[in-house]
Amino acid sequence: MPEHPIEGLMKTAMESIKEMVDVNTVVGDPVETPDGTVIIPVSRVACGFAAGGGEFEVPGEGKEGQTEGQMPAFGGGSGGGVSVKPIGFLVVGNGQVRMLPVDGNALADRIIDLAPQLLTQIQSMLKREDYPPGTSVHVSTQTPPSAAPPAP
């Protein structure tokens, strides 16, 4: 059975999309900096595709006017779209692998990344020799009674 014209439309559109989008579109080519750090761009790719068509009888001929095996007139179209949005960079260097997001909503990630450094600095401040020997320092996250809201 001969190929239907819609198959040709779909095949052409899909091949074009396949040429535009490959694995290097999502995870880009790595770039190495002079200090040996490797930076890899990461993107989000979204694809959309649509195809359609219809068969039409030739006016005045109808099905009786067509010879056996002859396909009716066909009209169709196809289209597609690709959206590529950068989401961040994967940074590999100094024995660490970090994801640096592009958007500004990464405050929580940044706080989590910096938490160990913050705790180290707090501990070093508390170990200073500003306190007389034998003085113990207790850090509490509870609200002191004087700052607590009044009871109902």
PDB file of C-alpha atoms in Angstrom:
ATOM      1  CA  MET A   1       0.000   0.000   0.000  1.00  0.00           C
ATOM      2  CA  PRO A   2       1.444   3.390  -0.924  1.00  0.00           C
ATOM      3  CA  GLU A   3       2.475   5.831   1.803  1.00  0.00           C
ATOM      4  CA  HIS A   4      -0.248   8.285   2.771  1.00  0.00           C
ATOM      5  CA  PRO A   5       0.731  11.950   2.264  1.00  0.00           C
ATOM      6  CA  ILE A   6       0.298  12.749   5.968  1.00  0.00           C
ATOM      7  CA  GLU A   7       3.084  10.282   6.744  1.00  0.00           C
ATOM      8  CA  GLY A   8       5.459  12.280   4.568  1.00  0.00           C
ATOM      9  CA  LEU A   9       4.514  15.511   6.347  1.00  0.00           C
ATOM     10  CA  MET A  10       5.064  13.978   9.779  1.00  0.00           C
ATOM     11  CA  LYS A  11       8.343  12.358   8.779  1.00  0.00           C
ATOM     12  CA  THR A  12       9.753  15.634   7.446  1.00  0.00           C
ATOM     13  CA  ALA A  13       8.723  17.603  10.549  1.00  0.00           C
ATOM     14  CA  MET A  14      10.103  14.998  12.974  1.00  0.00           C
ATOM     15  CA  GLU A  15      13.427  14.828  11.125  1.00  0.00           C
ATOM     16  CA  SER A  16      13.730  18.610  11.333  1.00  0.00           C
ATOM     17  CA  ILE A  17      13.041  18.583  15.078  1.00  0.00           C
ATOM     18  CA  LYS A  18      15.527  15.737  15.534  1.00  0.00           C
ATOM     19  CA  GLU A  19      18.226  17.852  13.854  1.00  0.00           C
ATOM     20  CA  MET A  20      17.512  20.816  16.148  1.00  0.00           C
ATOM     21  CA  VAL A  21      17.287  18.948  19.463  1.00  0.00           C
ATOM     22  CA  ASP A  22      19.910  16.479  20.608  1.00  0.00           C
ATOM     23  CA  VAL A  23      21.451  15.544  23.940  1.00  0.00           C
ATOM     24  CA  ASN A  24      23.870  18.497  23.698  1.00  0.00           C
ATOM     25  CA  THR A  25      20.875  20.847  23.781  1.00  0.00           C
ATOM     26  CA  VAL A  26      19.825  19.651  27.248  1.00  0.00           C
ATOM     27  CA  VAL A  27      23.288  19.078  28.721  1.00  0.00           C
ATOM     28  CA  GLY A  28      25.670  21.346  26.836  1.00  0.00           C
ATOM     29  CA  ASP A  29      29.274  20.848  25.895  1.00  0.00           C
ATOM     30  CA  PRO A  30      31.634  21.127  28.883  1.00  0.00           C
ATOM     31  CA  VAL A  31      33.937  24.149  29.147  1.00  0.00           C
ATOM     32  CA  GLU A  32      37.176  23.865  31.094  1.00  0.00           C
ATOM     33  CA  THR A  33      38.570  26.939  32.851  1.00  0.00           C
ATOM     34  CA  PRO A  34      42.316  27.581  33.269  1.00  0.00           C
ATOM     35  CA  ASP A  35      42.199  26.367  36.908  1.00  0.00           C
ATOM     36  CA  GLY A  36      40.759  23.002  35.809  1.00  0.00           C
ATOM     37  CA  THR A  37      37.154  23.636  36.817  1.00  0.00           C
ATOM     38  CA  VAL A  38      34.657  22.197  34.337  1.00  0.00           C
ATOM     39  CA  ILE A  39      31.414  24.091  33.666  1.00  0.00           C
ATOM     40  CA  ILE A  40      28.520  22.286  31.972  1.00  0.00           C
ATOM     41  CA  PRO A  41      25.406  24.248  30.916  1.00  0.00           C
ATOM     42  CA  VAL A  42      22.047  22.563  31.615  1.00  0.00           C
ATOM     43  CA  SER A  43      18.821  23.543  29.821  1.00  0.00           C
ATOM     44  CA  ARG A  44      15.161  22.569  29.814  1.00  0.00           C
ATOM     45  CA  VAL A  45      13.861  21.635  26.372  1.00  0.00           C
ATOM     46  CA  ALA A  46      10.193  21.464  25.442  1.00  0.00           C
ATOM     47  CA  CYS A  47       8.929  20.286  22.055  1.00  0.00           C
ATOM     48  CA  GLY A  48       5.530  20.506  20.465  1.00  0.00           C
ATOM     49  CA  PHE A  49       4.296  18.973  17.248  1.00  0.00           C
ATOM     50  CA  ALA A  50       1.065  18.944  15.290  1.00  0.00           C
ATOM     51  CA  ALA A  51       0.017  17.542  11.931  1.00  0.00           C
ATOM     52  CA  GLY A  52      -3.280  17.301  10.150  1.00  0.00           C
ATOM     53  CA  GLY A  53      -4.849  16.860   6.797  1.00  0.00           C
ATOM     54  CA  GLY A  54      -7.888  15.895   4.893  1.00  0.00           C
ATOM     55  CA  GLU A  55      -8.934  14.109   1.749  1.00  0.00           C
ATOM     56  CA  PHE A  56     -11.190  15.873  -0.709  1.00  0.00           C
ATOM     57  CA  GLU A  57     -13.302  14.710  -3.585  1.00  0.00           C
ATOM     58  CA  VAL A  58     -12.738  16.462  -6.867  1.00  0.00           C
ATOM     59  CA  PRO A  59     -15.873  18.581  -7.539  1.00  0.00           C
ATOM     60  CA  GLY A  60     -18.164  17.080 -10.136  1.00  0.00           C
ATOM     61  CA  GLU A  61     -16.440  13.709 -10.229  1.00  0.00           C
ATOM     62  CA  GLY A  62     -17.333  12.103  -6.879  1.00  0.00           C
ATOM     63  CA  LYS A  63     -16.123   8.639  -6.056  1.00  0.00           C
ATOM     64  CA  GLU A  64     -17.552   7.290  -9.281  1.00  0.00           C
ATOM     65  CA  GLY A  65     -15.126   9.411 -11.299  1.00  0.00           C
ATOM     66  CA  GLN A  66     -12.038   8.006  -9.548  1.00  0.00           C
ATOM     67  CA  THR A  67     -10.332   4.968 -10.885  1.00  0.00           C
ATOM     68  CA  GLU A  68      -9.695   2.054  -8.540  1.00  0.00           C
ATOM     69  CA  GLY A  69      -6.576   2.543  -6.425  1.00  0.00           C
ATOM     70  CA  GLN A  70      -6.471   6.275  -7.108  1.00  0.00           C
ATOM     71  CA  MET A  71      -6.118   8.330  -3.929  1.00  0.00           C
ATOM     72  CA  PRO A  72      -8.428  11.305  -3.432  1.00  0.00           C
ATOM     73  CA  ALA A  73      -6.988  14.829  -3.378  1.00  0.00           C
ATOM     74  CA  PHE A  74      -5.163  15.574  -0.139  1.00  0.00           C
ATOM     75  CA  GLY A  75      -4.426  18.793   1.706  1.00  0.00           C
ATOM     76  CA  GLY A  76      -2.459  18.940   4.922  1.00  0.00           C
ATOM     77  CA  GLY A  77       0.101  20.692   7.032  1.00  0.00           C
ATOM     78  CA  SER A  78       2.373  20.186   9.978  1.00  0.00           C
ATOM     79  CA  GLY A  79       4.246  22.335  12.400  1.00  0.00           C
ATOM     80  CA  GLY A  80       6.398  22.120  15.419  1.00  0.00           C
ATOM     81  CA  GLY A  81       8.145  24.215  17.973  1.00  0.00           C
ATOM     82  CA  VAL A  82      11.083  23.887  20.311  1.00  0.00           C
ATOM     83  CA  SER A  83      11.702  25.928  23.446  1.00  0.00           C
ATOM     84  CA  VAL A  84      15.125  25.898  25.133  1.00  0.00           C
ATOM     85  CA  LYS A  85      15.427  27.554  28.555  1.00  0.00           C
ATOM     86  CA  PRO A  86      18.715  27.586  30.464  1.00  0.00           C
ATOM     87  CA  ILE A  87      18.203  26.398  34.044  1.00  0.00           C
ATOM     88  CA  GLY A  88      21.726  26.376  35.434  1.00  0.00           C
ATOM     89  CA  PHE A  89      25.336  25.309  35.280  1.00  0.00           C
ATOM     90  CA  LEU A  90      26.930  22.181  36.680  1.00  0.00           C
ATOM     91  CA  VAL A  91      30.323  23.183  38.132  1.00  0.00           C
ATOM     92  CA  VAL A  92      32.855  20.427  38.767  1.00  0.00           C
ATOM     93  CA  GLY A  93      36.075  21.450  40.473  1.00  0.00           C
ATOM     94  CA  ASN A  94      38.071  21.451  43.711  1.00  0.00           C
ATOM     95  CA  GLY A  95      36.631  18.060  44.633  1.00  0.00           C
ATOM     96  CA  GLN A  96      33.070  19.368  44.525  1.00  0.00           C
ATOM     97  CA  VAL A  97      30.112  19.173  42.167  1.00  0.00           C
ATOM     98  CA  ARG A  98      27.668  22.076  42.450  1.00  0.00           C
ATOM     99  CA  MET A  99      24.578  23.126  40.548  1.00  0.00           C
ATOM    100  CA  LEU A 100      24.350  26.888  40.062  1.00  0.00           C
ATOM    101  CA  PRO A 101      20.784  27.757  39.062  1.00  0.00           C
ATOM    102  CA  VAL A 102      20.153  30.632  36.669  1.00  0.00           C
ATOM    103  CA  ASP A 103      16.908  31.835  38.261  1.00  0.00           C
ATOM    104  CA  GLY A 104      16.862  34.072  41.316  1.00  0.00           C
ATOM    105  CA  ASN A 105      14.719  31.670  43.364  1.00  0.00           C
ATOM    106  CA  ALA A 106      17.699  29.737  44.637  1.00  0.00           C
ATOM    107  CA  LEU A 107      17.990  31.430  48.035  1.00  0.00           C
ATOM    108  CA  ALA A 108      17.153  28.258  49.969  1.00  0.00           C
ATOM    109  CA  ASP A 109      19.747  26.275  47.990  1.00  0.00           C
ATOM    110  CA  ARG A 110      22.347  28.938  48.690  1.00  0.00           C
ATOM    111  CA  ILE A 111      21.539  28.954  52.432  1.00  0.00           C
ATOM    112  CA  ILE A 112      21.872  25.166  52.585  1.00  0.00           C
ATOM    113  CA  ASP A 113      25.207  25.365  50.756  1.00  0.00           C
ATOM    114  CA  LEU A 114      26.515  27.994  53.182  1.00  0.00           C
ATOM    115  CA  ALA A 115      25.178  26.420  56.413  1.00  0.00           C
ATOM    116  CA  PRO A 116      28.362  24.426  57.224  1.00  0.00           C
ATOM    117  CA  GLN A 117      30.527  27.535  56.794  1.00  0.00           C
ATOM    118  CA  LEU A 118      28.175  29.596  58.959  1.00  0.00           C
ATOM    119  CA  LEU A 119      28.230  27.017  61.764  1.00  0.00           C
ATOM    120  CA  THR A 120      32.033  26.894  61.622  1.00  0.00           C
ATOM    121  CA  GLN A 121      32.236  30.680  61.935  1.00  0.00           C
ATOM    122  CA  ILE A 122      29.788  30.710  64.860  1.00  0.00           C
ATOM    123  CA  GLN A 123      31.802  28.008  66.631  1.00  0.00           C
ATOM    124  CA  SER A 124      35.053  29.904  66.099  1.00  0.00           C
ATOM    125  CA  MET A 125      33.458  33.094  67.487  1.00  0.00           C
ATOM    126  CA  LEU A 126      32.298  31.229  70.590  1.00  0.00           C
ATOM    127  CA  LYS A 127      35.758  29.737  71.131  1.00  0.00           C
ATOM    128  CA  ARG A 128      37.401  33.160  71.276  1.00  0.00           C
ATOM    129  CA  GLU A 129      39.299  33.986  74.446  1.00  0.00           C
ATOM    130  CA  ASP A 130      36.990  36.919  75.270  1.00  0.00           C
ATOM    131  CA  TYR A 131      35.278  34.838  77.921  1.00  0.00           C
ATOM    132  CA  PRO A 132      36.923  34.186  81.279  1.00  0.00           C
ATOM    133  CA  PRO A 133      38.118  30.619  81.773  1.00  0.00           C
ATOM    134  CA  GLY A 134      35.395  28.293  83.001  1.00  0.00           C
ATOM    135  CA  THR A 135      32.546  30.334  81.487  1.00  0.00           C
ATOM    136  CA  SER A 136      30.172  28.180  79.504  1.00  0.00           C
ATOM    137  CA  VAL A 137      28.244  29.582  76.570  1.00  0.00           C
ATOM    138  CA  HIS A 138      24.917  28.083  75.578  1.00  0.00           C
ATOM    139  CA  VAL A 139      23.300  28.979  72.238  1.00  0.00           C
ATOM    140  CA  SER A 140      19.529  28.534  72.234  1.00  0.00           C
ATOM    141  CA  THR A 141      17.021  28.885  69.436  1.00  0.00           C
ATOM    142  CA  GLN A 142      14.099  29.261  71.868  1.00  0.00           C
ATOM    143  CA  THR A 143      12.408  32.606  72.436  1.00  0.00           C
ATOM    144  CA  PRO A 144      13.250  34.067  75.857  1.00  0.00           C
ATOM    145  CA  PRO A 145      10.225  34.432  78.197  1.00  0.00           C
ATOM    146  CA  SER A 146      10.434  38.250  78.098  1.00  0.00           C
ATOM    147  CA  ALA A 147      10.098  38.246  74.279  1.00  0.00           C
ATOM    148  CA  ALA A 148       7.362  35.626  74.144  1.00  0.00           C
ATOM    149  CA  PRO A 149       3.891  36.844  73.131  1.00  0.00           C
ATOM    150  CA  PRO A 150       1.397  37.218  76.018  1.00  0.00           C
ATOM    151  CA  ALA A 151      -0.684  34.169  76.851  1.00  0.00           C
ATOM    152  CA  PRO A 152      -4.362  34.336  75.765  1.00  0.00           C
TER     153      PRO A 152
END
